Amino acid sequence: MVGGAGNALVQPAAGRYIGARVPRGRLSLATGMVSAALGAAPLVPGLLAGFAAGPLGWRTALLLGAVLPAVAIPAAFLAGTGRAGPAPKRAADGPARAGRTLVLWTLAAGLATVGSNAAASFFVQLGTHSGLSTGLAGLMQSLAGVVAVAVRLAAGGLADRAPRRNPVLVTAMMLSGAAGLALVAAGGPAAFVAGALLAVAGGWGWTGLLLAAVMRLLPGQGERAGATVQIGLFGGAAVAPLAFGAASSALGVPVTVLVAALIVLAGAASMRAGTAALRRAAG
């Protein structure tokens, strides 16, 4: 609970900082860098599961994981240098025009996160269920984290060339995440490897692009944009582990993974509906 309260402050602060200091032409790259840092999260537990948990025990592995965030604290103070530039002007009809789209995009983030977070939280268990060893599944989780970081950075850089297409790219990535979960449900080591990479890398690659899209929808309100996206992301993340664990006990792992894929598909549909509503409002 303490960690969650601290974590809740990160996204709005990052949105405010990026909105004030990053040029509009580099907005997707900047949000992609933030989400790439978050995408590196599976890398650490994967390495700990693969190298530390076995020989040292799970308590030592958790203690090592607890030390790493403390090491990163001094870096936060480096972001306080410099002076923020003028914030973009807010359109008079901005809130009315953005309201429906914000609700649908937030819902999309929550639904898509349910599936992607389930795959990330139970990655090692899903891997062992598909026939991989615990150590190999942990290393695969680390590899998926590396791919997720690369995808978010590359997607952010490319999206700045055509920023209006960000919502379309987000929808496409959500669909790739659903396809990855379907492959994981098929069973077998090869299907798991391919599906897990899609589910974690592609299925999680949209977070930075969605933040950039919301920031462009709410000019001058970077903190609100960050908080809005975070509501969807953390709402889905709060539901996913308990729901997936309970459902897999009752329905079995393959069926539950397929249900998660359908939930991600619903998120993609909500994202598409929000984009259509924005286009209608813009005339």
mmCIF file of C-alpha atoms in Angstrom:
data_model
loop_
_atom_site.group_PDB
_atom_site.id
_atom_site.type_symbol
_atom_site.label_atom_id
_atom_site.label_comp_id
_atom_site.label_asym_id
_atom_site.label_seq_id
_atom_site.Cartn_x
_atom_site.Cartn_y
_atom_site.Cartn_z
ATOM 1 C CA MET A 1 0.000 0.000 0.000
ATOM 2 C CA VAL A 2 2.854 2.378 0.800
ATOM 3 C CA GLY A 3 4.581 1.518 -2.467
ATOM 4 C CA GLY A 4 1.361 2.049 -4.396
ATOM 5 C CA ALA A 5 0.813 5.484 -2.872
ATOM 6 C CA GLY A 6 4.298 6.573 -3.908
ATOM 7 C CA ASN A 7 3.924 5.055 -7.353
ATOM 8 C CA ALA A 8 0.679 6.959 -7.918
ATOM 9 C CA LEU A 9 2.595 10.258 -7.890
ATOM 10 C CA VAL A 10 4.965 9.298 -10.689
ATOM 11 C CA GLN A 11 2.731 9.445 -13.760
ATOM 12 C CA PRO A 12 1.079 12.846 -13.117
ATOM 13 C CA ALA A 13 4.464 14.349 -12.249
ATOM 14 C CA ALA A 14 6.016 12.877 -15.389
ATOM 15 C CA GLY A 15 3.134 14.177 -17.494
ATOM 16 C CA ARG A 16 3.501 17.674 -16.067
ATOM 17 C CA TYR A 17 7.259 17.677 -16.585
ATOM 18 C CA ILE A 18 7.037 16.384 -20.162
ATOM 19 C CA GLY A 19 4.213 18.755 -21.069
ATOM 20 C CA ALA A 20 6.164 21.773 -19.820
ATOM 21 C CA ARG A 21 9.647 20.973 -21.123
ATOM 22 C CA VAL A 22 9.441 18.657 -24.136
ATOM 23 C CA PRO A 23 8.846 20.083 -27.641
ATOM 24 C CA ARG A 24 5.592 18.901 -29.204
ATOM 25 C CA GLY A 25 7.510 17.234 -32.005
ATOM 26 C CA ARG A 26 9.228 14.918 -29.506
ATOM 27 C CA LEU A 27 6.258 14.220 -27.262
ATOM 28 C CA SER A 28 5.735 10.587 -28.282
ATOM 29 C CA LEU A 29 9.436 9.833 -27.892
ATOM 30 C CA ALA A 30 9.472 11.357 -24.402
ATOM 31 C CA THR A 31 6.407 9.427 -23.243
ATOM 32 C CA GLY A 32 7.873 6.349 -24.897
ATOM 33 C CA MET A 33 11.003 6.733 -22.786
ATOM 34 C CA VAL A 34 8.905 6.944 -19.609
ATOM 35 C CA SER A 35 6.904 3.863 -20.534
ATOM 36 C CA ALA A 36 10.099 2.069 -21.591
ATOM 37 C CA ALA A 37 11.414 2.556 -18.081
ATOM 38 C CA LEU A 38 8.197 1.021 -16.749
ATOM 39 C CA GLY A 39 8.476 -1.726 -19.355
ATOM 40 C CA ALA A 40 11.823 -2.709 -17.907
ATOM 41 C CA ALA A 41 10.003 -3.855 -14.762
ATOM 42 C CA PRO A 42 9.658 -7.512 -15.882
ATOM 43 C CA LEU A 43 13.422 -7.583 -16.489
ATOM 44 C CA VAL A 44 14.292 -7.414 -12.793
ATOM 45 C CA PRO A 45 12.025 -10.165 -11.414
ATOM 46 C CA GLY A 46 12.927 -12.312 -14.390
ATOM 47 C CA LEU A 47 16.616 -12.071 -13.573
ATOM 48 C CA LEU A 48 15.952 -12.607 -9.870
ATOM 49 C CA ALA A 49 13.840 -15.679 -10.595
ATOM 50 C CA GLY A 50 16.446 -17.047 -12.972
ATOM 51 C CA PHE A 51 19.599 -16.408 -10.950
ATOM 52 C CA ALA A 52 18.820 -15.449 -7.338
ATOM 53 C CA ALA A 53 15.683 -17.275 -6.211
ATOM 54 C CA GLY A 54 17.111 -20.747 -6.768
ATOM 55 C CA PRO A 55 20.510 -20.548 -5.050
ATOM 56 C CA LEU A 56 19.707 -17.781 -2.525
ATOM 57 C CA GLY A 57 16.023 -18.315 -1.743
ATOM 58 C CA TRP A 58 12.982 -16.190 -2.464
ATOM 59 C CA ARG A 59 13.393 -13.933 0.588
ATOM 60 C CA THR A 60 16.852 -12.842 -0.525
ATOM 61 C CA ALA A 61 15.581 -12.313 -4.071
ATOM 62 C CA LEU A 62 12.801 -10.042 -2.786
ATOM 63 C CA LEU A 63 15.234 -8.073 -0.628
ATOM 64 C CA LEU A 64 17.485 -7.530 -3.637
ATOM 65 C CA GLY A 65 14.460 -6.311 -5.592
ATOM 66 C CA ALA A 66 13.610 -3.870 -2.802
ATOM 67 C CA VAL A 67 17.052 -2.267 -2.901
ATOM 68 C CA LEU A 68 16.911 -1.307 -6.591
ATOM 69 C CA PRO A 69 14.210 1.416 -6.344
ATOM 70 C CA ALA A 70 16.153 3.113 -3.556
ATOM 71 C CA VAL A 71 19.230 3.272 -5.790
ATOM 72 C CA ALA A 72 17.209 5.198 -8.405
ATOM 73 C CA ILE A 73 15.921 7.902 -6.037
ATOM 74 C CA PRO A 74 18.821 10.369 -6.598
ATOM 75 C CA ALA A 75 18.041 10.438 -10.334
ATOM 76 C CA ALA A 76 14.681 12.099 -9.641
ATOM 77 C CA PHE A 77 16.380 15.240 -8.355
ATOM 78 C CA LEU A 78 18.215 15.715 -11.651
ATOM 79 C CA ALA A 79 14.863 16.412 -13.330
ATOM 80 C CA GLY A 80 14.424 19.581 -11.265
ATOM 81 C CA THR A 81 17.002 21.564 -13.219
ATOM 82 C CA GLY A 82 16.036 24.129 -15.816
ATOM 83 C CA ARG A 83 12.966 26.285 -16.147
ATOM 84 C CA ALA A 84 9.688 25.240 -17.669
ATOM 85 C CA GLY A 85 8.607 26.944 -20.851
ATOM 86 C CA PRO A 86 5.133 28.399 -21.432
ATOM 87 C CA ALA A 87 2.388 25.808 -21.423
ATOM 88 C CA PRO A 88 0.296 25.425 -24.577
ATOM 89 C CA LYS A 89 -2.994 27.295 -24.534
ATOM 90 C CA ARG A 90 -6.065 25.289 -23.642
ATOM 91 C CA ALA A 91 -8.844 25.237 -26.163
ATOM 92 C CA ALA A 92 -12.109 26.687 -24.871
ATOM 93 C CA ASP A 93 -14.085 23.622 -25.948
ATOM 94 C CA GLY A 94 -11.355 21.194 -24.907
ATOM 95 C CA PRO A 95 -13.024 19.573 -21.883
ATOM 96 C CA ALA A 96 -16.380 19.126 -23.635
ATOM 97 C CA ARG A 97 -14.791 17.758 -26.788
ATOM 98 C CA ALA A 98 -12.442 15.429 -24.919
ATOM 99 C CA GLY A 99 -14.808 14.081 -22.261
ATOM 100 C CA ARG A 100 -16.260 11.076 -24.080
ATOM 101 C CA THR A 101 -12.952 10.201 -25.686
ATOM 102 C CA LEU A 102 -11.134 10.340 -22.347
ATOM 103 C CA VAL A 103 -13.646 7.982 -20.754
ATOM 104 C CA LEU A 104 -13.403 5.477 -23.602
ATOM 105 C CA TRP A 105 -9.610 5.636 -23.780
ATOM 106 C CA THR A 106 -9.312 5.211 -20.010
ATOM 107 C CA LEU A 107 -11.637 2.207 -20.190
ATOM 108 C CA ALA A 108 -9.539 0.838 -23.060
ATOM 109 C CA ALA A 109 -6.370 1.165 -21.012
ATOM 110 C CA GLY A 110 -7.962 -0.634 -18.077
ATOM 111 C CA LEU A 111 -9.317 -3.512 -20.175
ATOM 112 C CA ALA A 112 -6.120 -3.992 -22.166
ATOM 113 C CA THR A 113 -4.057 -3.847 -18.983
ATOM 114 C CA VAL A 114 -6.099 -6.660 -17.427
ATOM 115 C CA GLY A 115 -4.891 -9.067 -20.095
ATOM 116 C CA SER A 116 -1.345 -7.782 -20.418
ATOM 117 C CA ASN A 117 -0.822 -7.558 -16.668
ATOM 118 C CA ALA A 118 -2.081 -11.099 -16.187
ATOM 119 C CA ALA A 119 0.520 -12.315 -18.672
ATOM 120 C CA ALA A 120 3.266 -10.318 -16.972
ATOM 121 C CA SER A 121 2.277 -11.233 -13.399
ATOM 122 C CA PHE A 122 1.951 -14.958 -14.124
ATOM 123 C CA PHE A 123 4.647 -15.104 -16.794
ATOM 124 C CA VAL A 124 6.797 -17.716 -15.065
ATOM 125 C CA GLN A 125 3.788 -19.844 -14.111
ATOM 126 C CA LEU A 126 2.431 -19.701 -17.655
ATOM 127 C CA GLY A 127 5.849 -20.652 -18.964
ATOM 128 C CA THR A 128 6.177 -23.679 -16.714
ATOM 129 C CA HIS A 129 2.608 -24.704 -17.585
ATOM 130 C CA SER A 130 3.662 -24.639 -21.258
ATOM 131 C CA GLY A 131 6.628 -26.922 -20.621
ATOM 132 C CA LEU A 132 9.506 -24.549 -19.808
ATOM 133 C CA SER A 133 11.663 -24.829 -16.715
ATOM 134 C CA THR A 134 11.332 -22.162 -14.018
ATOM 135 C CA GLY A 135 14.770 -20.724 -14.755
ATOM 136 C CA LEU A 136 14.159 -20.589 -18.507
ATOM 137 C CA ALA A 137 10.750 -18.995 -18.004
ATOM 138 C CA GLY A 138 12.360 -16.333 -15.808
ATOM 139 C CA LEU A 139 14.959 -15.591 -18.470
ATOM 140 C CA MET A 140 12.197 -15.406 -21.075
ATOM 141 C CA GLN A 141 10.447 -12.815 -18.910
ATOM 142 C CA SER A 142 13.618 -10.745 -18.897
ATOM 143 C CA LEU A 143 13.898 -11.053 -22.680
ATOM 144 C CA ALA A 144 10.285 -9.958 -23.072
ATOM 145 C CA GLY A 145 11.061 -6.939 -20.894
ATOM 146 C CA VAL A 146 14.000 -5.991 -23.122
ATOM 147 C CA VAL A 147 11.832 -6.305 -26.234
ATOM 148 C CA ALA A 148 9.128 -4.198 -24.569
ATOM 149 C CA VAL A 149 11.646 -1.434 -23.875
ATOM 150 C CA ALA A 150 12.858 -1.487 -27.487
ATOM 151 C CA VAL A 151 9.308 -1.450 -28.858
ATOM 152 C CA ARG A 152 8.283 1.528 -26.731
ATOM 153 C CA LEU A 153 11.329 3.569 -27.684
ATOM 154 C CA ALA A 154 11.009 2.743 -31.384
ATOM 155 C CA ALA A 155 7.251 3.323 -31.428
ATOM 156 C CA GLY A 156 7.642 6.661 -29.664
ATOM 157 C CA GLY A 157 10.280 7.883 -32.090
ATOM 158 C CA LEU A 158 8.327 6.788 -35.169
ATOM 159 C CA ALA A 159 4.990 8.104 -33.882
ATOM 160 C CA ASP A 160 6.315 11.671 -33.723
ATOM 161 C CA ARG A 161 6.413 11.656 -37.526
ATOM 162 C CA ALA A 162 2.624 11.290 -37.653
ATOM 163 C CA PRO A 163 1.295 12.074 -34.153
ATOM 164 C CA ARG A 164 -2.361 11.976 -35.214
ATOM 165 C CA ARG A 165 -2.001 8.253 -35.839
ATOM 166 C CA ASN A 166 -1.087 7.500 -32.224
ATOM 167 C CA PRO A 167 -4.583 6.205 -31.333
ATOM 168 C CA VAL A 168 -4.527 3.893 -34.362
ATOM 169 C CA LEU A 169 -1.148 2.511 -33.332
ATOM 170 C CA VAL A 170 -2.399 1.998 -29.782
ATOM 171 C CA THR A 171 -5.348 -0.014 -31.107
ATOM 172 C CA ALA A 172 -3.055 -2.122 -33.307
ATOM 173 C CA MET A 173 -0.747 -2.889 -30.384
ATOM 174 C CA MET A 174 -3.674 -3.903 -28.207
ATOM 175 C CA LEU A 175 -4.764 -6.299 -30.954
ATOM 176 C CA SER A 176 -1.260 -7.769 -31.112
ATOM 177 C CA GLY A 177 -1.395 -8.313 -27.354
ATOM 178 C CA ALA A 178 -4.672 -10.205 -27.724
ATOM 179 C CA ALA A 179 -3.134 -12.352 -30.454
ATOM 180 C CA GLY A 180 -0.176 -13.094 -28.188
ATOM 181 C CA LEU A 181 -2.429 -14.250 -25.379
ATOM 182 C CA ALA A 182 -4.278 -16.522 -27.805
ATOM 183 C CA LEU A 183 -0.959 -18.125 -28.741
ATOM 184 C CA VAL A 184 -0.077 -18.639 -25.078
ATOM 185 C CA ALA A 185 -3.442 -20.340 -24.566
ATOM 186 C CA ALA A 186 -2.641 -22.759 -27.393
ATOM 187 C CA GLY A 187 0.029 -24.375 -25.203
ATOM 188 C CA GLY A 188 3.482 -25.683 -25.992
ATOM 189 C CA PRO A 189 6.905 -24.047 -25.546
ATOM 190 C CA ALA A 190 7.116 -22.552 -29.053
ATOM 191 C CA ALA A 191 3.622 -21.057 -28.889
ATOM 192 C CA PHE A 192 4.369 -19.659 -25.426
ATOM 193 C CA VAL A 193 7.601 -17.983 -26.534
ATOM 194 C CA ALA A 194 5.976 -16.314 -29.544
ATOM 195 C CA GLY A 195 2.793 -15.436 -27.697
ATOM 196 C CA ALA A 196 4.538 -14.116 -24.602
ATOM 197 C CA LEU A 197 6.720 -11.775 -26.640
ATOM 198 C CA LEU A 198 3.621 -10.403 -28.375
ATOM 199 C CA ALA A 199 1.608 -10.164 -25.164
ATOM 200 C CA VAL A 200 4.293 -8.428 -23.095
ATOM 201 C CA ALA A 201 6.122 -6.452 -25.798
ATOM 202 C CA GLY A 202 3.329 -5.587 -28.219
ATOM 203 C CA GLY A 203 0.559 -5.736 -25.655
ATOM 204 C CA TRP A 204 2.415 -3.319 -23.378
ATOM 205 C CA GLY A 205 4.019 -1.184 -26.095
ATOM 206 C CA TRP A 206 1.065 1.197 -26.366
ATOM 207 C CA THR A 207 1.278 2.901 -22.957
ATOM 208 C CA GLY A 208 3.602 5.717 -24.010
ATOM 209 C CA LEU A 209 1.677 6.362 -27.216
ATOM 210 C CA LEU A 210 -1.588 6.570 -25.283
ATOM 211 C CA LEU A 211 -0.090 9.072 -22.841
ATOM 212 C CA ALA A 212 1.123 11.208 -25.746
ATOM 213 C CA ALA A 213 -2.312 11.045 -27.385
ATOM 214 C CA VAL A 214 -4.034 12.133 -24.170
ATOM 215 C CA MET A 215 -1.518 14.942 -23.668
ATOM 216 C CA ARG A 216 -2.264 16.235 -27.157
ATOM 217 C CA LEU A 217 -5.970 15.956 -26.366
ATOM 218 C CA LEU A 218 -5.442 18.010 -23.185
ATOM 219 C CA PRO A 219 -2.851 20.678 -24.099
ATOM 220 C CA GLY A 220 -1.392 22.392 -21.066
ATOM 221 C CA GLN A 221 -2.755 19.714 -18.719
ATOM 222 C CA GLY A 222 0.077 17.211 -18.612
ATOM 223 C CA GLU A 223 -0.600 16.243 -15.008
ATOM 224 C CA ARG A 224 -4.272 15.533 -15.781
ATOM 225 C CA ALA A 225 -3.257 13.502 -18.821
ATOM 226 C CA GLY A 226 -0.829 11.436 -16.765
ATOM 227 C CA ALA A 227 -3.384 10.878 -14.027
ATOM 228 C CA THR A 228 -6.073 9.866 -16.529
ATOM 229 C CA VAL A 229 -3.885 7.257 -18.195
ATOM 230 C CA GLN A 230 -2.764 5.998 -14.805
ATOM 231 C CA ILE A 231 -6.376 5.436 -13.699
ATOM 232 C CA GLY A 232 -6.805 2.987 -16.560
ATOM 233 C CA LEU A 233 -3.424 1.303 -16.198
ATOM 234 C CA PHE A 234 -3.533 0.827 -12.440
ATOM 235 C CA GLY A 235 -7.236 0.007 -12.442
ATOM 236 C CA GLY A 236 -6.552 -2.909 -14.759
ATOM 237 C CA ALA A 237 -3.426 -3.868 -12.870
ATOM 238 C CA ALA A 238 -5.377 -3.986 -9.603
ATOM 239 C CA VAL A 239 -8.005 -6.336 -11.028
ATOM 240 C CA ALA A 240 -5.807 -8.617 -13.138
ATOM 241 C CA PRO A 241 -3.815 -10.723 -10.627
ATOM 242 C CA LEU A 242 -6.735 -11.618 -8.347
ATOM 243 C CA ALA A 243 -9.145 -12.164 -11.221
ATOM 244 C CA PHE A 244 -6.684 -14.264 -13.211
ATOM 245 C CA GLY A 245 -5.747 -16.362 -10.206
ATOM 246 C CA ALA A 246 -9.367 -17.036 -9.266
ATOM 247 C CA ALA A 247 -10.467 -17.736 -12.832
ATOM 248 C CA SER A 248 -7.551 -20.058 -13.600
ATOM 249 C CA SER A 249 -8.370 -22.109 -10.501
ATOM 250 C CA ALA A 250 -11.985 -22.484 -11.622
ATOM 251 C CA LEU A 251 -11.636 -22.681 -15.421
ATOM 252 C CA GLY A 252 -8.067 -23.795 -15.996
ATOM 253 C CA VAL A 253 -5.138 -21.844 -17.384
ATOM 254 C CA PRO A 254 -5.819 -22.108 -21.165
ATOM 255 C CA VAL A 255 -9.456 -20.964 -20.885
ATOM 256 C CA THR A 256 -8.514 -18.119 -18.557
ATOM 257 C CA VAL A 257 -5.818 -16.884 -20.933
ATOM 258 C CA LEU A 258 -8.359 -16.922 -23.769
ATOM 259 C CA VAL A 259 -10.740 -14.877 -21.614
ATOM 260 C CA ALA A 260 -7.903 -12.412 -20.997
ATOM 261 C CA ALA A 261 -7.381 -12.172 -24.771
ATOM 262 C CA LEU A 262 -11.067 -11.336 -25.230
ATOM 263 C CA ILE A 263 -10.815 -8.632 -22.567
ATOM 264 C CA VAL A 264 -7.892 -7.080 -24.449
ATOM 265 C CA LEU A 265 -9.988 -7.184 -27.635
ATOM 266 C CA ALA A 266 -12.696 -5.279 -25.773
ATOM 267 C CA GLY A 267 -10.055 -2.712 -24.818
ATOM 268 C CA ALA A 268 -9.060 -2.294 -28.459
ATOM 269 C CA ALA A 269 -12.720 -1.788 -29.374
ATOM 270 C CA SER A 270 -13.080 0.870 -26.678
ATOM 271 C CA MET A 271 -9.953 2.603 -27.950
ATOM 272 C CA ARG A 272 -11.363 2.611 -31.464
ATOM 273 C CA ALA A 273 -14.695 3.974 -30.241
ATOM 274 C CA GLY A 274 -12.941 6.806 -28.385
ATOM 275 C CA THR A 275 -10.993 7.744 -31.504
ATOM 276 C CA ALA A 276 -14.190 7.755 -33.579
ATOM 277 C CA ALA A 277 -15.899 9.971 -30.993
ATOM 278 C CA LEU A 278 -12.999 12.426 -31.179
ATOM 279 C CA ARG A 279 -13.228 12.615 -34.935
ATOM 280 C CA ARG A 280 -16.953 13.268 -34.784
ATOM 281 C CA ALA A 281 -16.469 16.016 -32.211
ATOM 282 C CA ALA A 282 -13.771 17.648 -34.345
ATOM 283 C CA GLY A 283 -16.230 17.846 -37.218
#
